Amino acid sequence: MPATTLGPHTVKDWLATPEGEHWELIHGNLLMTEETGGNSRLAKEIELEIGLFLRQHPLGTVERNIAFHFPGMLDAEREGVVPDLCYISNDQLGSWDNYANVQEGVIPAFAVEILSPSTAQIDLVDKVEIYRMAGVREYWIFDWREETIRIYRFSEDAEKPVALQTFEETLRTPLLPEFSLEMPKIRQALHLGKEERKPSR
């Protein structure tokens, strides 16, 4: 279970949390989570595939576990997120600060979260709202236990996923033309199989 410190907290409190700990600020509540082995391996595989594509097509950068504060959104002082992965297009990199622990004014083109049972409510509900309000254009939620991916494109539907795909399909996005994420290859690399899944505790 994640460690939670109930609010009201602000970005100032969030910035005062110890370095090296994975804290997020969700609706004024401070939440510390730990990455499971399965989540970490899946995130690395996705990062690798996007990174290889961006080396050939320099449209931006893919980053992992970067903290973001979005000053322009409603209740901005109560929100601070650390997506598992994100793609940042070149037009946002002018605001990137190499020395900052938290990026302010940088809006990822899309964010990726790897679902955990303990943080499912946050990823499936709260972060949908936060990313939409911040101006993130796409949000992908991977569930390696169920082998599904929810795809949000907020310009098409502000509330619901526009697609629910499986690990047997190939993912594409208009934000990265010509890019394809072959989930069967990642599934094989991770040795995933529904018959091997352990029940959640």
Coordinates of C-alpha atoms in Angstrom, one line a residue:
M1 CA 0.0 0.0 0.0
P2 CA 1.2 3.5 -0.7
A3 CA 2.1 5.8 2.2
T4 CA -0.3 8.7 2.3
T5 CA -0.3 12.0 4.2
L6 CA -3.7 13.5 4.0
G7 CA -4.0 17.2 3.1
P8 CA -4.5 20.0 2.7
H9 CA -1.0 20.2 1.3
T10 CA 0.5 22.4 -1.3
V11 CA 3.3 22.3 -3.8
K12 CA 5.5 23.9 -1.2
D13 CA 5.0 20.8 1.1
W14 CA 5.6 18.5 -1.9
L15 CA 8.9 20.2 -2.7
A16 CA 10.0 19.7 0.9
T17 CA 9.7 15.8 0.7
P18 CA 13.0 13.9 0.8
E19 CA 14.9 13.5 -2.4
G20 CA 15.0 10.0 -3.7
E21 CA 11.4 9.2 -2.5
H22 CA 8.6 8.9 -5.0
W23 CA 6.1 11.5 -3.7
E24 CA 3.1 12.9 -5.6
L25 CA 0.6 15.5 -4.7
I26 CA -2.9 14.5 -5.6
H27 CA -5.8 16.9 -4.7
G28 CA -3.8 18.2 -1.8
N29 CA -2.8 14.7 -0.4
L30 CA 0.8 13.6 -0.4
L31 CA 1.3 10.1 -1.7
M32 CA 4.5 8.0 -1.7
T33 CA 4.5 4.9 -3.9
E34 CA 7.1 2.2 -4.7
E35 CA 7.6 0.7 -8.1
T36 CA 7.0 -3.1 -8.4
G37 CA 9.3 -5.3 -10.4
G38 CA 6.7 -5.9 -13.1
N39 CA 5.9 -2.2 -13.5
S40 CA 9.6 -1.3 -13.7
R41 CA 10.4 -3.8 -16.4
L42 CA 7.4 -2.8 -18.5
A43 CA 8.2 0.9 -18.2
K44 CA 11.8 0.2 -19.3
E45 CA 10.6 -1.7 -22.4
I46 CA 8.3 1.0 -23.4
E47 CA 10.9 3.7 -22.8
L48 CA 13.4 1.7 -24.9
E49 CA 11.1 1.5 -27.9
I50 CA 10.1 5.1 -27.8
G51 CA 13.7 6.2 -27.3
L52 CA 14.9 4.2 -30.3
F53 CA 12.2 5.8 -32.4
L54 CA 13.2 9.3 -31.3
R55 CA 16.8 8.7 -32.1
Q56 CA 15.8 8.2 -35.7
H57 CA 13.0 10.9 -35.6
P58 CA 14.2 13.7 -33.3
L59 CA 10.7 15.0 -32.4
G60 CA 11.4 15.3 -28.7
T61 CA 12.4 13.2 -25.7
V62 CA 11.0 10.3 -23.6
E63 CA 11.6 10.7 -19.8
R64 CA 10.9 8.4 -16.8
N65 CA 9.8 9.4 -13.3
I66 CA 10.1 13.1 -13.8
A67 CA 8.1 15.4 -11.4
F68 CA 5.8 18.0 -13.0
H69 CA 3.9 21.0 -11.6
F70 CA 1.5 22.6 -14.0
P71 CA 1.0 26.2 -12.9
G72 CA -1.7 27.1 -15.4
M73 CA -4.3 24.6 -14.3
L74 CA -7.1 25.0 -11.7
D75 CA -6.0 24.3 -8.1
A76 CA -2.4 24.0 -9.4
E77 CA -1.0 24.4 -5.9
R78 CA -2.6 21.1 -4.9
E79 CA -1.3 19.0 -7.7
G80 CA 2.1 17.5 -8.5
V81 CA 2.6 14.3 -10.5
V82 CA 5.4 11.9 -11.5
P83 CA 4.3 9.9 -14.5
D84 CA 6.0 6.6 -15.0
L85 CA 6.9 7.7 -18.5
C86 CA 6.2 10.7 -20.7
Y87 CA 7.0 12.0 -24.2
I88 CA 7.9 15.7 -24.4
S89 CA 7.9 17.3 -27.8
N90 CA 10.6 19.7 -28.9
D91 CA 8.3 22.7 -28.6
Q92 CA 8.2 22.2 -24.8
L93 CA 11.9 21.6 -24.3
G94 CA 12.7 25.3 -24.2
S95 CA 11.1 25.4 -20.7
W96 CA 13.0 22.3 -19.5
D97 CA 15.3 23.0 -16.5
N98 CA 18.2 20.5 -16.1
Y99 CA 18.8 21.6 -12.6
A100 CA 15.2 21.5 -11.3
N101 CA 13.8 18.6 -9.2
V102 CA 10.4 19.5 -10.6
Q103 CA 9.6 20.7 -14.1
E104 CA 7.3 23.7 -14.2
G105 CA 5.7 25.0 -17.4
V106 CA 6.6 21.8 -19.3
I107 CA 3.6 19.9 -20.6
P108 CA 4.2 16.4 -21.9
A109 CA 2.5 15.5 -25.1
F110 CA 1.5 12.2 -23.6
A111 CA 1.9 10.6 -20.2
V112 CA 2.1 6.9 -19.4
E113 CA 1.2 5.2 -16.1
I114 CA 1.7 1.5 -15.3
L115 CA -1.3 0.4 -13.2
S116 CA -0.8 -0.9 -9.6
P117 CA -3.7 -2.3 -7.5
S118 CA -2.8 0.1 -4.7
T119 CA -2.9 3.2 -6.9
A120 CA -5.6 2.2 -9.4
Q121 CA -8.0 4.9 -8.2
I122 CA -5.4 7.6 -8.7
D123 CA -4.3 6.4 -12.2
L124 CA -7.8 5.7 -13.5
V125 CA -9.6 8.7 -12.1
D126 CA -7.5 11.4 -10.5
K127 CA -4.8 11.5 -13.0
V128 CA -7.2 11.5 -15.9
E129 CA -8.5 14.8 -14.6
I130 CA -5.1 16.2 -13.8
Y131 CA -3.6 15.4 -17.2
R132 CA -6.6 16.7 -19.1
M133 CA -6.7 20.0 -17.2
A134 CA -2.9 20.4 -17.6
G135 CA -3.1 20.1 -21.4
V136 CA -1.6 16.7 -21.8
R137 CA -3.0 15.4 -25.1
E138 CA -2.8 11.7 -24.6
Y139 CA -2.7 9.4 -21.6
W140 CA -1.9 5.7 -21.7
I141 CA -2.6 3.4 -18.8
F142 CA -0.9 0.0 -19.0
D143 CA -2.2 -3.0 -16.9
W144 CA 0.3 -5.8 -17.3
R145 CA -1.7 -8.1 -15.0
E146 CA -4.8 -7.9 -17.3
E147 CA -2.7 -7.2 -20.4
T148 CA -4.7 -4.1 -21.4
I149 CA -4.0 -0.5 -22.3
R150 CA -6.4 2.3 -22.0
I151 CA -5.8 5.1 -24.4
Y152 CA -7.2 8.6 -23.7
R153 CA -7.1 11.4 -26.3
F154 CA -8.7 14.3 -24.6
S155 CA -9.4 16.2 -27.8
E156 CA -11.6 13.3 -28.9
D157 CA -13.2 12.4 -25.5
A158 CA -12.5 14.3 -22.3
E159 CA -13.9 11.6 -20.0
K160 CA -13.5 8.2 -21.4
P161 CA -10.8 6.2 -23.2
V162 CA -11.0 6.3 -27.0
A163 CA -9.6 2.8 -27.2
L164 CA -9.0 -0.3 -25.0
Q165 CA -6.3 -2.4 -26.5
T166 CA -4.5 -5.6 -25.5
F167 CA -1.0 -6.8 -25.3
E168 CA -1.7 -8.8 -28.5
E169 CA -2.0 -5.5 -30.5
T170 CA 0.2 -2.8 -31.8
L171 CA -0.2 0.7 -30.4
R172 CA 0.1 3.9 -32.5
T173 CA -0.4 7.6 -31.8
P174 CA -0.8 10.6 -34.1
L175 CA 1.6 12.4 -31.8
L176 CA 4.5 10.2 -33.2
P177 CA 3.8 9.5 -36.9
E178 CA 5.3 6.2 -38.1
F179 CA 5.8 5.0 -34.5
S180 CA 4.4 1.7 -33.5
L181 CA 4.6 -0.1 -30.1
E182 CA 4.5 -3.8 -30.8
M183 CA 3.0 -5.2 -27.6
P184 CA 3.3 -8.9 -28.5
K185 CA 7.1 -8.3 -28.6
I186 CA 7.1 -6.6 -25.2
R187 CA 4.8 -9.3 -23.8
Q188 CA 7.3 -11.9 -25.0
A189 CA 10.2 -10.0 -23.5
L190 CA 8.5 -9.8 -20.1
H191 CA 7.5 -13.5 -20.2
L192 CA 3.9 -12.5 -19.6
G193 CA 1.0 -14.9 -19.8
K194 CA -2.4 -14.7 -18.2
E195 CA -2.0 -18.3 -17.0
E196 CA 1.1 -17.2 -15.0
R197 CA -0.5 -14.2 -13.3
K198 CA -0.5 -14.3 -9.5
P199 CA -3.7 -13.1 -7.7
S200 CA -3.5 -9.5 -6.3
R201 CA -3.2 -9.2 -2.5

